[in-house]
Short mmCIF file of C-alpha atoms in Angstrom, two decimals:
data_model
loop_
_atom_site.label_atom_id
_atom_site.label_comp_id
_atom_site.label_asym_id
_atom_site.label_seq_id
_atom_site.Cartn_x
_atom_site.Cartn_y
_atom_site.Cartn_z
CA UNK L 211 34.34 150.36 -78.59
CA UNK L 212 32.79 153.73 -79.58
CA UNK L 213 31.98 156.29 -76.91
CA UNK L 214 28.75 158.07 -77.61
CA UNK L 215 27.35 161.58 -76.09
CA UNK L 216 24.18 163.06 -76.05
CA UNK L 217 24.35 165.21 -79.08
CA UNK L 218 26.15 162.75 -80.45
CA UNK L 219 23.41 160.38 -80.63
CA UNK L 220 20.49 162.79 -81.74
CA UNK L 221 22.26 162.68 -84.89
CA UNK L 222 21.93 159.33 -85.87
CA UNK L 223 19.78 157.26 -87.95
CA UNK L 224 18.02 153.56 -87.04
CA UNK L 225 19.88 151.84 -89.04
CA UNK L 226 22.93 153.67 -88.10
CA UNK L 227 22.18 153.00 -84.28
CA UNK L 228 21.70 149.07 -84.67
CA UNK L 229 24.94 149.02 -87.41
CA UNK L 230 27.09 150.52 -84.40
CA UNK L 231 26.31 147.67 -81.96
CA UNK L 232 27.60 148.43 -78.01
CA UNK L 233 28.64 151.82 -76.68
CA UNK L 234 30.43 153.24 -73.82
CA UNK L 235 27.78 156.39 -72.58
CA UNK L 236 28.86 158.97 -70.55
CA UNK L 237 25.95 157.67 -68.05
CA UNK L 238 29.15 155.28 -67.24
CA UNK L 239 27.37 152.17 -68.92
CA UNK L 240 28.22 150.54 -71.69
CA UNK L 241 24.81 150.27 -73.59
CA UNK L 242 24.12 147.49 -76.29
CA UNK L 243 21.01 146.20 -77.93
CA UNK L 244 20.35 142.66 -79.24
CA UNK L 245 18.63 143.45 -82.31
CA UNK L 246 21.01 143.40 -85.53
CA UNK L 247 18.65 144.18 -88.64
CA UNK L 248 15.99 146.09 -88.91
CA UNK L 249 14.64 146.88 -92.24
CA UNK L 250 11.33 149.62 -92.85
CA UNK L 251 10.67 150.14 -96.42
CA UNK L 252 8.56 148.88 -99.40
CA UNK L 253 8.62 145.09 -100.31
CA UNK L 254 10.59 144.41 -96.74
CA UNK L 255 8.96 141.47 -96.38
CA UNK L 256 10.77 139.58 -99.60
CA UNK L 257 13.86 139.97 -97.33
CA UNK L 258 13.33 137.39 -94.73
CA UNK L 259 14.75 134.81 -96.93
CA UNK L 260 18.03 136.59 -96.51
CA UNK L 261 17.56 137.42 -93.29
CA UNK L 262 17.04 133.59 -91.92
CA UNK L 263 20.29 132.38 -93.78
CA UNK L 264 22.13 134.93 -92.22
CA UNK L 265 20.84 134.41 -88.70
CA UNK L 266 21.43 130.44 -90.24
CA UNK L 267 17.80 129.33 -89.57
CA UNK L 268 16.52 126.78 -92.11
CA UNK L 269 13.00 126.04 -90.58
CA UNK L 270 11.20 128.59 -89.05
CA UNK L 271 8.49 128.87 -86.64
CA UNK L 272 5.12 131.41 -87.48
CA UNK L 273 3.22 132.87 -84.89
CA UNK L 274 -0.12 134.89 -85.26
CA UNK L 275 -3.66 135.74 -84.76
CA UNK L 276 -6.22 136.11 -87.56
CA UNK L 277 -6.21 139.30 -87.76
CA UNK L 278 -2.10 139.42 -88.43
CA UNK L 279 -2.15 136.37 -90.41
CA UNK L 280 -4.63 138.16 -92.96
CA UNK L 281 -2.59 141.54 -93.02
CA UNK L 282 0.62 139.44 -93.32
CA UNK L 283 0.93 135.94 -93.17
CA UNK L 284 -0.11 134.96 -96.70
CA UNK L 285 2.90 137.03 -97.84
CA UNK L 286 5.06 135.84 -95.36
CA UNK L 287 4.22 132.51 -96.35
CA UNK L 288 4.13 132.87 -99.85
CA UNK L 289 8.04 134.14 -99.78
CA UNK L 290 8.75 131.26 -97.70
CA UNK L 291 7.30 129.02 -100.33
CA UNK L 292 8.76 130.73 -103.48
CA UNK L 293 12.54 130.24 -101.76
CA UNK L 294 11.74 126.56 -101.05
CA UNK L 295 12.22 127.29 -96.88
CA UNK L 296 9.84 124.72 -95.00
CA UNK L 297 8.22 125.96 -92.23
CA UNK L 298 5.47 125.22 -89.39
CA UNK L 299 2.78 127.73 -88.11
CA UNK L 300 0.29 128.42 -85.46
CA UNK L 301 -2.50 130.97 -85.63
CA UNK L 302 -4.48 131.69 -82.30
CA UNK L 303 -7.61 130.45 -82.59
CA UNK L 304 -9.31 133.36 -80.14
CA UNK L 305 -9.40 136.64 -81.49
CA UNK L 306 -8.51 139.19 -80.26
CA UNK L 307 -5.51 137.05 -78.84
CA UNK L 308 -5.23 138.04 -75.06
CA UNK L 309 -1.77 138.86 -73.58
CA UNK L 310 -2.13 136.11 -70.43
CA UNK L 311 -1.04 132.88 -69.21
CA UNK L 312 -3.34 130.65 -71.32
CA UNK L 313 -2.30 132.54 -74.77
CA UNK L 314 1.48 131.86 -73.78
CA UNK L 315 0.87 128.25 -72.75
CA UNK L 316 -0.88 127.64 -76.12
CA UNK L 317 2.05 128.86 -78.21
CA UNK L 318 4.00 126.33 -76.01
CA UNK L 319 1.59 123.68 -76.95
CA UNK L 320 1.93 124.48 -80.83
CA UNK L 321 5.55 124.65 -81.07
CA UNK L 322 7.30 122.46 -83.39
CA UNK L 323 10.48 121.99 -81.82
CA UNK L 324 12.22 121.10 -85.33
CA UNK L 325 11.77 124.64 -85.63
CA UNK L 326 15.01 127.21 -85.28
CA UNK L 327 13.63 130.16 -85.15
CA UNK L 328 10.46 131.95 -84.39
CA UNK L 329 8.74 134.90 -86.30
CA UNK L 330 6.06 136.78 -85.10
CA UNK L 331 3.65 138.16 -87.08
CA UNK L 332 1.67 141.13 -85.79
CA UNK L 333 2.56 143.79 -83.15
CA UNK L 334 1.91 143.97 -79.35
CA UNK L 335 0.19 141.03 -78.18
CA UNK L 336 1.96 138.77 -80.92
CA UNK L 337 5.19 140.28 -80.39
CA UNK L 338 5.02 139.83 -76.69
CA UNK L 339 4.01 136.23 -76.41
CA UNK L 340 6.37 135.72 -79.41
CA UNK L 341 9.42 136.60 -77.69
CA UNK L 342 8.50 134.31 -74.59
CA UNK L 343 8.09 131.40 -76.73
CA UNK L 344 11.68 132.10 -78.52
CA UNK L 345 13.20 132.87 -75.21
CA UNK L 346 11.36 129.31 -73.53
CA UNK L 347 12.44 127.56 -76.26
CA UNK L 348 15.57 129.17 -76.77
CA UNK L 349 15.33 129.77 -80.43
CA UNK L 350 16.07 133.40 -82.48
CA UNK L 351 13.49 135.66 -82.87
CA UNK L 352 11.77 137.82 -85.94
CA UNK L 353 9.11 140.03 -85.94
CA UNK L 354 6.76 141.20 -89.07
CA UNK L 355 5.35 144.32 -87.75
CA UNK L 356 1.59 144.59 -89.12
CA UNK L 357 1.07 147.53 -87.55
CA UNK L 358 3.29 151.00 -85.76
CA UNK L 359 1.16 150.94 -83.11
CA UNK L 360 3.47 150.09 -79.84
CA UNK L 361 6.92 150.19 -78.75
CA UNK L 362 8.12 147.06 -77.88
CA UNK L 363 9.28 146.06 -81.38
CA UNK L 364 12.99 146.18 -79.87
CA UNK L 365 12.48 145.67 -76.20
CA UNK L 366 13.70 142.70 -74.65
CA UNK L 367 10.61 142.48 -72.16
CA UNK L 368 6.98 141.57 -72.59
CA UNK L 369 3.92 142.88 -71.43
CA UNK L 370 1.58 140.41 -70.06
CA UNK L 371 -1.02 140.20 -67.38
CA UNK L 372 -0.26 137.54 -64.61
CA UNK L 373 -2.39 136.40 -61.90
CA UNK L 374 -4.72 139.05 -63.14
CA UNK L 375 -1.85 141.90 -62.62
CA UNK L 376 -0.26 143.16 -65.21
CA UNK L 377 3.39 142.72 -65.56
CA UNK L 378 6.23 143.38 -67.84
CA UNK L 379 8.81 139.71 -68.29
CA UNK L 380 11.95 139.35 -69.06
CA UNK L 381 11.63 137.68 -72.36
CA UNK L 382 14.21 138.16 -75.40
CA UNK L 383 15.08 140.42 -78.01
CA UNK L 384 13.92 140.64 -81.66
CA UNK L 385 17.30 139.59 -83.91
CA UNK L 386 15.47 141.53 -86.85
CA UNK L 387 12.59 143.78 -86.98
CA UNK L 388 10.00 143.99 -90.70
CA UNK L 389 8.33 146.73 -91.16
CA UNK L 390 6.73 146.59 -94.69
CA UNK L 391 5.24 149.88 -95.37
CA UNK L 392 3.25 148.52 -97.99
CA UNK L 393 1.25 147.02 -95.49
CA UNK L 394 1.72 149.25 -92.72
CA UNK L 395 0.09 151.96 -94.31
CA UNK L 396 -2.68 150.13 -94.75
CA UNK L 397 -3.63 149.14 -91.27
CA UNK L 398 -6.97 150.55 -89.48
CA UNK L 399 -6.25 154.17 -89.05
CA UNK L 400 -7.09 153.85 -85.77
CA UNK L 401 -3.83 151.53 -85.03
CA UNK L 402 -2.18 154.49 -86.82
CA UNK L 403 -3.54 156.91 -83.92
CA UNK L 404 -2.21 154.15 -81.39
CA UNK L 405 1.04 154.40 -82.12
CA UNK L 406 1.52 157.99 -81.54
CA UNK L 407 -0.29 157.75 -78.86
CA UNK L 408 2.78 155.58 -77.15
CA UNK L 409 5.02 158.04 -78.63
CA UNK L 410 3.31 160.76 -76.98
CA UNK L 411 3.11 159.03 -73.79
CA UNK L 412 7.21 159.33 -73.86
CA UNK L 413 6.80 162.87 -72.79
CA UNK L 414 5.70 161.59 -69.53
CA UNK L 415 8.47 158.88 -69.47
CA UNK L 416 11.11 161.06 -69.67
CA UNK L 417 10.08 163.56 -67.22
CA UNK L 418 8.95 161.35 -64.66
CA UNK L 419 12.56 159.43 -65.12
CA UNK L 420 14.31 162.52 -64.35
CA UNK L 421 12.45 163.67 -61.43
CA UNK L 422 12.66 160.04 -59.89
CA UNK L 423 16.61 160.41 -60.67
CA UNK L 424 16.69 163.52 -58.58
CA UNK L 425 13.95 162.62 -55.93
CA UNK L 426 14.52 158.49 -55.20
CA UNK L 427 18.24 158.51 -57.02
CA UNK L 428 17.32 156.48 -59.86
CA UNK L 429 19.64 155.59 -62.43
CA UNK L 430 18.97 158.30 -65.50
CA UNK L 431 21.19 157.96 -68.50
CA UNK L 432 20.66 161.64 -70.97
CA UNK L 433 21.97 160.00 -73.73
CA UNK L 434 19.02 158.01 -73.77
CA UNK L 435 16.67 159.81 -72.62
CA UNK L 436 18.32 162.34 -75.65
CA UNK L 437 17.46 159.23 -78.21
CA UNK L 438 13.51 158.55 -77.17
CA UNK L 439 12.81 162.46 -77.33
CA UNK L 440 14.47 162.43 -80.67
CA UNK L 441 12.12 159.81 -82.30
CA UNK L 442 9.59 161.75 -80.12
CA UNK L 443 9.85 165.17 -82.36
CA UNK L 444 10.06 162.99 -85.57
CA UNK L 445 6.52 161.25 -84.90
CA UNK L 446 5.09 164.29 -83.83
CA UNK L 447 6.43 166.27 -86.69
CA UNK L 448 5.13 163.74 -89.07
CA UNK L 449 1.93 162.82 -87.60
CA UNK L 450 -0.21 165.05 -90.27
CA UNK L 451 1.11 162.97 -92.52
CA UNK L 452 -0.56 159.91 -91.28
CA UNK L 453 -3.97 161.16 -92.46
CA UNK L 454 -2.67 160.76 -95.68
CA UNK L 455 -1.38 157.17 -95.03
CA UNK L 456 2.04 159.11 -96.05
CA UNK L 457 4.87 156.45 -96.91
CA UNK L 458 7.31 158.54 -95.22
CA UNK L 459 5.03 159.66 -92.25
CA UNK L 460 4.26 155.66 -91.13
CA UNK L 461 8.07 154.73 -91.70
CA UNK L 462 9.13 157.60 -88.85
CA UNK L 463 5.99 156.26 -86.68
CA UNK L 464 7.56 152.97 -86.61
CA UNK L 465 10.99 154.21 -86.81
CA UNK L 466 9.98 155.69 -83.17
CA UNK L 467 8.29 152.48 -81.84
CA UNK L 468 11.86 151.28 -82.72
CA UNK L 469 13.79 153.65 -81.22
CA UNK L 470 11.74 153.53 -78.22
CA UNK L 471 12.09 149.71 -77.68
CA UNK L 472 15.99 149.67 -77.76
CA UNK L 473 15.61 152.64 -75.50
CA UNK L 474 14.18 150.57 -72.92
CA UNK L 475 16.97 147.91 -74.04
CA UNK L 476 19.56 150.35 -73.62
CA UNK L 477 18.84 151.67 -70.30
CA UNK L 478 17.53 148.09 -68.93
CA UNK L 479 14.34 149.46 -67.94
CA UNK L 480 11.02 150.55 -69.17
CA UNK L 481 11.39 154.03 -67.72
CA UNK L 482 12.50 156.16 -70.98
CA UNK L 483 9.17 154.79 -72.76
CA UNK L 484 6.83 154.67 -69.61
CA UNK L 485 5.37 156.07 -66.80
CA UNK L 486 1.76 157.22 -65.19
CA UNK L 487 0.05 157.55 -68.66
CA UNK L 488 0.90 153.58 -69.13
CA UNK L 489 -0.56 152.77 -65.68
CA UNK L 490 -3.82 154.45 -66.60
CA UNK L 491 -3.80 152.09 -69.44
CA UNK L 492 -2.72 148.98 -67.57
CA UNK L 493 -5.57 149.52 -64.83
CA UNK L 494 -8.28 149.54 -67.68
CA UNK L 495 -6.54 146.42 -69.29
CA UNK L 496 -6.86 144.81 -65.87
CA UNK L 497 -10.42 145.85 -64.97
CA UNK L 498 -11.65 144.76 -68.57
CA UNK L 499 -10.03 140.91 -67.97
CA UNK L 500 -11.29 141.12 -64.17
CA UNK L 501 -15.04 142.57 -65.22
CA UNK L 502 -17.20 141.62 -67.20
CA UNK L 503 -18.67 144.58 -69.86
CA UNK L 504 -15.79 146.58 -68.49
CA UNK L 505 -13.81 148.04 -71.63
CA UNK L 506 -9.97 148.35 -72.81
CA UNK L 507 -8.89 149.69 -76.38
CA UNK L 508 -5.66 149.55 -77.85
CA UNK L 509 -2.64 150.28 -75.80
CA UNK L 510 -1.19 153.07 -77.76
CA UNK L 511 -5.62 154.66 -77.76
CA UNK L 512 -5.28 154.50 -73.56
CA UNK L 513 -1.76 155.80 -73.28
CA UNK L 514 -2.50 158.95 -75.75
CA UNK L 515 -5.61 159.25 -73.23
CA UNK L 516 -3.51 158.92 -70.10
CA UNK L 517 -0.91 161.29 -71.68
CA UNK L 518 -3.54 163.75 -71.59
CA UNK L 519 -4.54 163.15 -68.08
CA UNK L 520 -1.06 163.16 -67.06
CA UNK L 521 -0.33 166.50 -68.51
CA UNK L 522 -3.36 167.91 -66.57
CA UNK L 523 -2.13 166.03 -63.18
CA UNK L 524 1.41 167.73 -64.09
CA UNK L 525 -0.66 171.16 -64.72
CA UNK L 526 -1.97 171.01 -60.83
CA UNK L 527 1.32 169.79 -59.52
CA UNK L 528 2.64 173.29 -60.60
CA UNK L 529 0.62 175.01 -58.19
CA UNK L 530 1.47 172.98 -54.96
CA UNK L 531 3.93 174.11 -52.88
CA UNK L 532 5.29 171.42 -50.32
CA UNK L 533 4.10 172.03 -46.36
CA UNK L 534 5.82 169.52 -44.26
CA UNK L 535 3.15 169.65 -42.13
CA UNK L 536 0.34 168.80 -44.20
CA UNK L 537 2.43 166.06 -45.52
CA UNK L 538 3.18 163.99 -42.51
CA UNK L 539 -0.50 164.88 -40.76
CA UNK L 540 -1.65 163.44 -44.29
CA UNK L 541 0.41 159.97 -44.19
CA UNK L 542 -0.28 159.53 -40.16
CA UNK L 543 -4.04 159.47 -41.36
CA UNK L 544 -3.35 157.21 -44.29
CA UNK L 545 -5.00 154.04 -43.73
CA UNK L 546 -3.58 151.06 -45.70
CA UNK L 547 -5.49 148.43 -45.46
CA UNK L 548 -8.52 150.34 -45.91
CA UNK L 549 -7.04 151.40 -49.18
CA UNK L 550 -6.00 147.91 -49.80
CA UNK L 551 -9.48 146.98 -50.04
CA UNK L 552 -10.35 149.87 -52.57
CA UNK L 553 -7.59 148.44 -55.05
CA UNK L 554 -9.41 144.93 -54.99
CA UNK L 555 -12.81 146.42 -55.33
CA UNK L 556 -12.19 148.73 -58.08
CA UNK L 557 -9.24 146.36 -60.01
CA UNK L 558 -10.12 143.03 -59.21
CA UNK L 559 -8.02 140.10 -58.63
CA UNK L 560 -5.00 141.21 -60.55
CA UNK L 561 -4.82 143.81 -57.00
CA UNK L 562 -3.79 141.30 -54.68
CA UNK L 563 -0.43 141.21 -56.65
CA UNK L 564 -0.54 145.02 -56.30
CA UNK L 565 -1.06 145.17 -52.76
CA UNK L 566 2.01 142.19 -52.14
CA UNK L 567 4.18 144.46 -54.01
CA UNK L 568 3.24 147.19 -51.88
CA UNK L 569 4.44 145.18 -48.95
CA UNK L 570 7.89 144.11 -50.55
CA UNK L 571 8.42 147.80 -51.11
CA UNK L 572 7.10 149.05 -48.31
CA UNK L 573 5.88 152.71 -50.46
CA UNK L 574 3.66 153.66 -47.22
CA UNK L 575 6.25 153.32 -44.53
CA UNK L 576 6.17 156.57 -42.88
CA UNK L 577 9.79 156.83 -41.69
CA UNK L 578 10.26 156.19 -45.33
CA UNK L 579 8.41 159.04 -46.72
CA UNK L 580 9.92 161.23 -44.13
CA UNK L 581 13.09 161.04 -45.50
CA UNK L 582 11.54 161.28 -49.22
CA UNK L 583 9.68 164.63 -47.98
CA UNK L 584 13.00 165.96 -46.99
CA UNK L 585 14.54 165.65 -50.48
CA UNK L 586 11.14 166.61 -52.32
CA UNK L 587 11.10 169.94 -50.20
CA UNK L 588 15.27 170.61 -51.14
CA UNK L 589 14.84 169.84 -54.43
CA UNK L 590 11.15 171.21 -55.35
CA UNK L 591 12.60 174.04 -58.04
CA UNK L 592 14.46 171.45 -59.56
CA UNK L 593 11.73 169.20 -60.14
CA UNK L 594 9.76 171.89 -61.04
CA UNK L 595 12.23 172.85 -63.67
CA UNK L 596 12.03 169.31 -65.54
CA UNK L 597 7.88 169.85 -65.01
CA UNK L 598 7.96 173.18 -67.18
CA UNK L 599 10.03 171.49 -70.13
CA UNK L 600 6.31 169.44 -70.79
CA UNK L 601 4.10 170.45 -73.66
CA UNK L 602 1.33 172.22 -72.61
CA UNK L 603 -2.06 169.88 -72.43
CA UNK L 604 -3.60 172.22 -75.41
CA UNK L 605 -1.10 171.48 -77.46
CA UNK L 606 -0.99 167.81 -77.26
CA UNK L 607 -4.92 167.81 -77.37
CA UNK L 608 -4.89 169.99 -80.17
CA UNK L 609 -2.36 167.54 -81.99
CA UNK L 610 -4.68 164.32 -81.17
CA UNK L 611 -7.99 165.99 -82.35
CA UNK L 612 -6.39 166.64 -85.96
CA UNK L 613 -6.04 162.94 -86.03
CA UNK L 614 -9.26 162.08 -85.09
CA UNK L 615 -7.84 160.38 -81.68
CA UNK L 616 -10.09 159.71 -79.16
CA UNK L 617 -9.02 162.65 -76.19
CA UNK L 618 -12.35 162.45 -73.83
CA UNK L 619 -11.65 159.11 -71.09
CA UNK L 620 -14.92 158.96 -70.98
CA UNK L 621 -14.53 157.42 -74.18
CA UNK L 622 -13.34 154.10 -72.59
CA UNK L 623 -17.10 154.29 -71.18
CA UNK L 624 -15.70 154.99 -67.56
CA UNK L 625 -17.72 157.60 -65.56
CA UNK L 626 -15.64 160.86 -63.89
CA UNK L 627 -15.64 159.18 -60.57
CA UNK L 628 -14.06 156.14 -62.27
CA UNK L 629 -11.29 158.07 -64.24
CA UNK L 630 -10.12 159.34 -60.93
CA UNK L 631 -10.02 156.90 -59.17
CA UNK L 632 -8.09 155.00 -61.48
CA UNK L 633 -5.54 158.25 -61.56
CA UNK L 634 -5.25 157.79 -57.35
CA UNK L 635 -4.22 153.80 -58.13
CA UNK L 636 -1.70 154.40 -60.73
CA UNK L 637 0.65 154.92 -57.52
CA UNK L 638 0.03 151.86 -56.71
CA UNK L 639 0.63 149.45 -60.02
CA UNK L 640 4.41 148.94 -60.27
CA UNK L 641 7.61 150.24 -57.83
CA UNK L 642 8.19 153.19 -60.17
CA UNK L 643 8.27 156.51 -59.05
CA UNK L 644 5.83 159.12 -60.44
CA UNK L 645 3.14 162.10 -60.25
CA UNK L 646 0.67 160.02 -58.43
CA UNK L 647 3.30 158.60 -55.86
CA UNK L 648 4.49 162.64 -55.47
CA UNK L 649 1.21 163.90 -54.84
CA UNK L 650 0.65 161.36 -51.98
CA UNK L 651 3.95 162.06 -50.22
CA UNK L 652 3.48 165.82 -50.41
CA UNK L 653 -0.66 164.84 -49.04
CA UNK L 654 -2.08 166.76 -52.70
CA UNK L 655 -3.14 163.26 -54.33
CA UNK L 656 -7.06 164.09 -53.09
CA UNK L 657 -6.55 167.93 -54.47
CA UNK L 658 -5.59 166.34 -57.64
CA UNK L 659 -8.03 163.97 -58.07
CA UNK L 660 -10.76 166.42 -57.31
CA UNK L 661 -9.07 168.84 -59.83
CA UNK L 662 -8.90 166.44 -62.86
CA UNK L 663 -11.17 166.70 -64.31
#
């Protein structure tokens, strides 16, 4: 089995990555991802003939909204037809299809089980509820990318809101990954603009993953963490390029959403590709199912927004400077049931699942934070070593405004008040480790809030 390093692995290519199958990393794990193919280039699409005999499916299954059916379908179909391979098809009939129970259960519904294999055409949602229906039905799995606009391409896990909360399931793998750049070029710039938003969102990822290594001894792995900030410099190196609808420019965006996904395989976790700037997303996503007139955009739109907020949290974080004091006087005085009832107000019913999770993990226990106040005070220079290695906010703003991505959260049609609160519940989302949860042990989170914007 090959052994792999991290400069080792900066080196490579996709298709050079997938080709060399499991690895033995030098994090001690031996890392392997379930996708085999993956093929990004012009006319990819007349390859899934080959692709199904050699994964030895001989009826597949076709799953996808309007939308992806329109920007895809027909040509997925067509090559389907012209090589004589019978298949069977569902297209959602609500648009835009909504990542939640009912969505999955109608893909259930659909299924033809003479089927043997499932493709999805589209790109988050579709993907997502795609590989739960392969998974459920335990058939191999495809996806047609019709767009670079998220990074779950490769993942093995699916995003979905449940019981109002949003979640991320254990689902399955894609066996082989389409990207036609014929037709990815000619998505809706604006899904252009969301996929480097997720890409820049990893700069978050991979710093909050290191400081919750050294603060709440998380498992890290560089080598990974090496491979997403790779991909990283090649979108944003070729994200001018994307005005142009440049061939080469969408290829390395969608390269990246890739990479990113079998990242996350890799590591068996979502921490190299997320962290705070996807729980600023998530908390819209929630509010907009839970309220009515409240508004989400696309996830890659909210995590370029949240990677902005982020940065600025990050920029106030440099000028704390732990006082034990302060920090244990501030969590005596915490009140969580009070807070409890803020989550519910301002999130809805997808909070109670929140505030049960809380509970299980028992995040406000003071004897808890004690001990985590100890390490953050030891180890402050050293988290505020992996801090400075982030981009500066101007820089990253700079980048999206050349695009023509939205930067201002207000954009989402949330007042101030609303952006921070939703920064102070980020902490409280998922079990994960980051700015928001730091700022409340060391008692800034209130300083930070006020100082957001």
């Amino acid at each position: 089995m090959t052994s792999m390093n991290t400069e080792q692995i900066r080196n490579m290519s996709l298709s050079e990555l997938i080709n060399m199958g499991p690895f033995e990393c030098e994090c001690g794990k031996t890392h392997s991802v379930g996708t085999r193919r993956c093929i990004i280039e012009s006319g990819a699409i007349r390859k899934l003939p080959a692709l199904l005999a050699e994964c030895g499916s001989k009826k597949p299954f076709i799953l996808s909204g309007h939308d992806t059916f329109a920007a895809a379908g027909e040509k997925v179909t067509g090559v389907l037809k012209e090589s004589g391979i019978p298949y069977s098809s569902y297209v959602f009939l609500k648009s835009p299809v909504t990542p939640t129970e009912h969505s999955v259960g109608s893909a259930v519904m659909h299924f033809d089980y003479s089927c043997d294999a499932v493709i999805g055409i589209g790109s988050g949602v579709i993907n997502d509820i795609g590989k739960i229906l392969a998974h459920a039905t335990g058939r191999t799995y495809m996806i047609v990318g019709t767009a670079p606009s998220m990074d779950g391409f490769a993942s093995a896990t699916s995003s979905m809101e449940r019981d109002g909360l949003k979640v991320s399931l254990d689902s399955t793998f894609a066996w082989a990954i389409v990207g036609d750049t014929d037709i990815l070029r000619e998505v809706p710039m604006h899904m252009l603009r969301a996929g480097v938003g997720d890409m820049l969102a990893k700069y978050i990822s991979l710093t909050e993953w290191r400081i919750a290594s050294i603060l709440v001894g998380e498992y890290y792995c560089p080598v990974v963490a090496a491979l997403v900030e790779n991909a990283l410099n090649r979108v944003v190196a070729a994200a001018p390029g994307l005005m142009k609808r440049d061939e080469e420019a969408v290829k390395a965006v969608m390269e990246g959403m890739v990479i990113a996904g079998m990242a996350m395989k890799y590591a068996g976790l979502s921490r190299p590709a997320s962290g705070m700037e996807h729980y600023f997303s998530h908390i819209w996503d929630m509010r907009s199912l839970a309220f009515e007139g409240a508004k989400a955009d696309l996830h890659g739109i909210q995590c370029g927004i949240g990677t902005l907020l982020s940065l600025k949290v990050y920029d106030y974080i440099r000028t704390v400077k732990p006082d034990r004091e302060k920090a244990l006087a501030y969590v005596q005085a915490f009140n969580p049931e009070e807070w409890n009832e803020k989550l519910v107000k301002f999130i809805g019913h997808g909070a109670y699942a929140m505030v049960e999770g809380e509970k299980r993990e028992g995040k406000y226990d003071p004897e808890k934070h004690a001990k985590r106040l100890e390490v953050i005070i030891e180890k402050w220079d050293e988290i505020m070593a992996v801090v400075d290695k982030l981009p500066k906010y101007e820089e990253v703003y700079n980048m999206m405004t050349a695009m023509g991505a939205p930067t201002d959260p207000g954009y989402l049609g949330y007042s101030e008040d609303a952006i921070r609160t939703t920064f102070t519940m980020t902490k409280d989302i998922r079990d994960k480790y980051i700015a928001s949860r730091l700022l409340w042990d060391v008692g800034e989170l209130e300083n930070a809030e006020a100082n957001l914007l």
